Amino acid sequence: MDFTVVANERLHFNYSLLKMRPTNGDKLPEILPGQFVQVEVAESKNTFLRRPISINFVDYEQNIIWLLVRNAGEGTRHLIESKINDVINMIIPLGNGFSMPSSDNAKTLLIGGGVGVAPLLYFGLILKNHGIQPQFLLGARSKADILELNEFEKLGKVHISTEDGSMGEKGLVTVHSILKEKFDNIYCCGPAPMMKAVAKLAKPIGAECEVSLENMMACGLGACLCCVEKTVKGNVCVCTEGPVFNINQLTWQI
Amino acid sequence: MANLNIKIGNLKFKNPVLTASGTFGYGEEFTDFIDINRLGGYIIKGTTINHREGNPYPRMVETPSGMLNAVGLQNKGVDYFIEHIYPRISQYDTNLIVNVSGANVDDYVAVCEKLNPLEHVKAIEVNISCPNVKQGGMAFGTTCAGAAQVTKAVRNAYSGTVIVKLSPNVTDITEIAKAVEAEGADSVSLINTLMGMAIDTERQKPYLSTYTGGLSGPAVRPIAVRMVWQTAKAVNIPVIGLGGIMNGRDAIEFILAGATAIEVGTANFIDPSVTMKIIDYIDEYCIRHNVSDISELIGAVK
């Protein structure tokens, strides 16, 4: 499906927020929070495969989808340099989504690290619309890397950790004081070591914990079997069985 | 419309466009994007006698104009296929072909014997060329004796069309092709992936858990075209060409080099509807070049 870029907000040297609308005017398909797209990088000389990118936000009213893209190499660099009216081909939507907390009273924390905050914005909206008050814990290297803070603040209470202490509490998200409180549901997206550390904290307090993995993918459709994660059911494709997994499904040493 | 029908052994195909094993799952993954019934045929994931978990992650890395993979024949085994997958995918009006792999000759035979009674499996593609498994796989495909041994055993165990998928990781692919032809193969398909390696220079570690993997994508296409051209001249059985076909032009290139049919592999990852575009292009190309039957193009480059 072709999408036309309607806005490219450069949030930071390394990050762009791309807002896109179906080129042919079709309505966006139903999108679950946590799902992703496979983006074609047409003009890039040295890349070949599509790039899997989390869906950051869906604005059905305006028929616009948001992607938060980090410059992680040549493919994503081309994407963050997109211009208004550029047309980008995407396979949408792919994968599963976050599951809703079991009760409307569940105390819920969404933890994002770096660009891993991306899928939590749309999920936060869905939670809020269901009458659940999500809290957010956003972590990054420094203040400049805390992304979309104003958007998160519209949806719930936001806690911040920065490694250099330039904003919020100093240190990694896993030492943030909010984690001394007991949560019923914890959702996490970020670098693998961070997600493992969060899983380690969530397990003993009995919180239901889901993480969103970003294993290297080729097809995104469950055909190539490249992005597998070892689970209690054996190797499964992150693109079709995930990207969101309950930590109890994974074989992480936690 | 040009006549795009072709024949491999006794099996008729409505057009020469097939999907390559390991890049098309069981077809079901692609039904949102294409009409499987329009394909000449589709070759499903390498199937072994027992369930295989495949190699550890990471199994894939993008490389210039291609990718390396080291999946390692992850599949649930032939019994699971027959019981759970086959009933779901046997209704398509196209040739269903199962890619068969094994660690030893007995394994190949056992899988073939189980597939033989299945009415809707029209052919098997015998994988003697997987570079990503420790036992069997490419070991059979890199010597004439090994290739002949597997072909002979499979020929006896399977009554339908037998295609043998050849490895490019050999000194002379035409010798291997002749060896399998002599043992009764109906066709050879080539090329499987080229063995390659890539290293992350910052981490000073290979990208793949297995260190080496199979290179596919347009990076390998000129090698594949050359090998198809050489092999088509060396054998009398039809050659199926594959290796980096990204569009209709590339498909025509293989056909001109001598391929009776072609397989589309890695391109499915980038454009899941690419096979439909290739079929349309071939038809349009034939009309544009006043070709009434695709057979006029096969091996036109002598």
XYZ file of C-alpha atoms in Angstrom, chain A residues 38-231:
194
model
C 7.414 -3.106 6.550
C 8.636 -0.018 4.761
C 10.222 -0.100 1.343
C 13.336 2.031 1.021
C 13.125 2.769 -2.668
C 15.874 5.281 -3.310
C 18.599 3.729 -1.221
C 21.535 2.342 -3.192
C 23.011 -0.020 -0.615
C 19.948 -1.406 1.088
C 17.770 -4.127 -0.218
C 15.166 -5.347 2.244
C 12.220 -3.493 3.694
C 12.624 -1.951 7.139
C 10.303 -3.041 9.956
C 9.072 0.014 11.892
C 6.670 0.173 14.844
C 3.439 2.030 14.409
C 3.720 5.066 16.665
C 0.206 6.438 16.405
C -2.937 6.131 14.326
C -5.175 9.099 13.675
C -8.260 7.541 12.100
C -10.053 10.881 11.959
C -7.438 12.335 9.634
C -6.582 8.909 8.147
C -2.932 9.392 9.104
C -0.386 6.975 10.511
C 2.699 8.065 12.444
C 6.060 6.334 12.342
C 8.847 7.336 14.690
C 12.069 6.527 12.870
C 15.566 6.441 14.277
C 18.563 6.827 12.013
C 20.030 3.373 12.496
C 21.739 2.991 9.136
C 21.370 3.766 5.474
C 17.789 2.492 5.090
C 16.348 4.423 8.007
C 18.460 7.466 7.118
C 16.664 7.626 3.778
C 13.342 7.387 5.571
C 14.061 10.214 7.997
C 15.080 12.375 5.053
C 11.689 11.883 3.361
C 10.063 15.006 2.001
C 6.440 16.036 2.036
C 4.536 14.362 -0.828
C 7.095 11.560 -1.123
C 5.352 8.232 -1.680
C 6.454 5.306 0.467
C 5.269 1.735 0.008
C 4.394 -0.134 3.200
C 2.975 -3.526 4.082
C 0.529 -2.728 6.850
C -0.315 -3.815 9.481
C 1.869 -6.732 10.554
C 2.311 -8.802 13.703
C 0.279 -9.061 16.860
C -0.328 -6.340 19.412
C -0.134 -5.729 23.148
C -2.846 -7.466 25.104
C -5.119 -5.400 27.304
C -4.729 -5.594 31.075
C -7.077 -8.161 32.586
C -8.998 -5.570 34.581
C -9.911 -1.931 34.084
C -8.432 -1.165 37.496
C -5.050 -2.663 36.625
C -2.178 -0.438 37.612
C -0.354 -0.191 34.320
C 3.135 0.995 33.429
C 4.462 1.414 29.901
C 8.255 1.535 29.743
C 10.035 2.769 26.641
C 13.724 3.135 25.949
C 14.985 5.441 23.199
C 13.006 4.981 19.998
C 11.321 2.042 21.748
C 8.780 4.531 23.061
C 7.197 4.441 19.590
C 4.470 1.792 19.967
C 3.614 2.943 23.501
C 2.004 6.188 22.368
C -0.776 4.520 20.380
C -1.137 1.837 23.051
C -1.421 4.548 25.686
C -4.304 6.100 23.769
C -6.088 2.764 23.438
C -5.647 2.114 27.162
C -6.958 5.565 28.019
C -9.950 5.045 25.740
C -10.667 1.843 27.667
C -10.718 3.772 30.930
C -7.322 2.557 32.096
C -4.939 5.235 33.324
C -1.513 4.278 31.993
C 1.684 5.634 33.484
C 4.754 5.976 31.323
C 8.412 5.551 32.141
C 10.552 6.907 29.340
C 14.280 6.365 29.301
C 17.043 7.735 27.112
C 20.664 8.821 27.121
C 19.849 12.463 27.696
C 17.071 15.014 27.607
C 17.339 15.479 23.833
C 16.580 11.796 23.278
C 13.317 11.850 25.209
C 10.837 11.761 22.358
C 7.233 12.947 22.068
C 7.050 13.932 25.746
C 4.174 16.345 25.145
C 2.179 13.602 23.409
C 2.703 11.132 26.251
C 1.731 13.742 28.814
C -1.708 13.994 27.182
C -2.323 10.329 27.972
C -1.028 9.790 31.480
C 1.591 10.470 34.096
C 5.111 10.435 32.651
C 8.260 9.459 34.575
C 11.665 10.007 33.042
C 15.108 8.491 33.378
C 18.179 9.794 31.595
C 21.588 8.232 31.767
C 23.291 11.601 32.143
C 20.694 12.996 34.543
C 19.810 15.900 32.230
C 16.113 15.156 32.750
C 14.157 13.153 35.328
C 16.045 10.669 37.451
C 19.618 9.859 36.610
C 20.364 6.303 35.509
C 18.685 3.508 33.628
C 14.908 3.046 33.692
C 15.351 -0.043 35.802
C 16.565 2.005 38.814
C 13.791 4.596 38.562
C 11.951 5.070 41.866
C 8.545 4.449 40.271
C 9.515 0.788 39.965
C 9.385 0.519 43.754
C 5.610 0.666 43.364
C 3.678 -2.457 42.531
C 2.155 -2.674 39.074
C -0.301 -5.230 37.717
C 0.751 -4.845 34.103
C 4.064 -3.736 32.658
C 4.679 -3.282 28.947
C 8.124 -2.587 27.616
C 9.766 -1.713 24.335
C 13.408 -0.785 23.948
C 16.861 -2.290 23.608
C 17.025 -6.017 24.449
C 19.160 -5.613 27.618
C 16.666 -3.089 28.959
C 13.701 -5.352 28.257
C 15.453 -8.251 29.953
C 16.180 -6.088 32.988
C 12.560 -4.951 33.143
C 11.373 -8.559 32.803
C 13.608 -9.458 35.729
C 11.947 -6.795 37.866
C 8.423 -7.642 36.741
C 8.560 -11.365 37.372
C 9.078 -11.396 41.170
C 6.333 -8.823 41.788
C 3.922 -10.940 39.749
C 3.217 -8.262 37.162
C 2.003 -9.405 33.783
C 4.789 -8.273 31.488
C 4.874 -7.991 27.712
C 7.835 -6.920 25.641
C 8.109 -5.929 21.986
C 11.064 -7.525 20.194
C 12.851 -6.191 17.162
C 14.767 -9.176 15.776
C 16.299 -8.720 12.324
C 13.648 -9.449 9.724
C 13.600 -10.103 6.032
C 10.009 -10.695 4.894
C 7.809 -9.714 7.853
C 5.230 -12.269 6.712
C 6.393 -15.465 8.416
C 7.850 -16.898 5.216
C 11.613 -16.573 5.534
C 11.970 -17.751 9.159
C 14.859 -15.325 9.741
C 13.581 -13.307 12.717
C 12.989 -16.242 15.044
C 13.039 -15.975 18.819
C 13.490 -19.006 21.017
C 10.332 -19.519 23.063
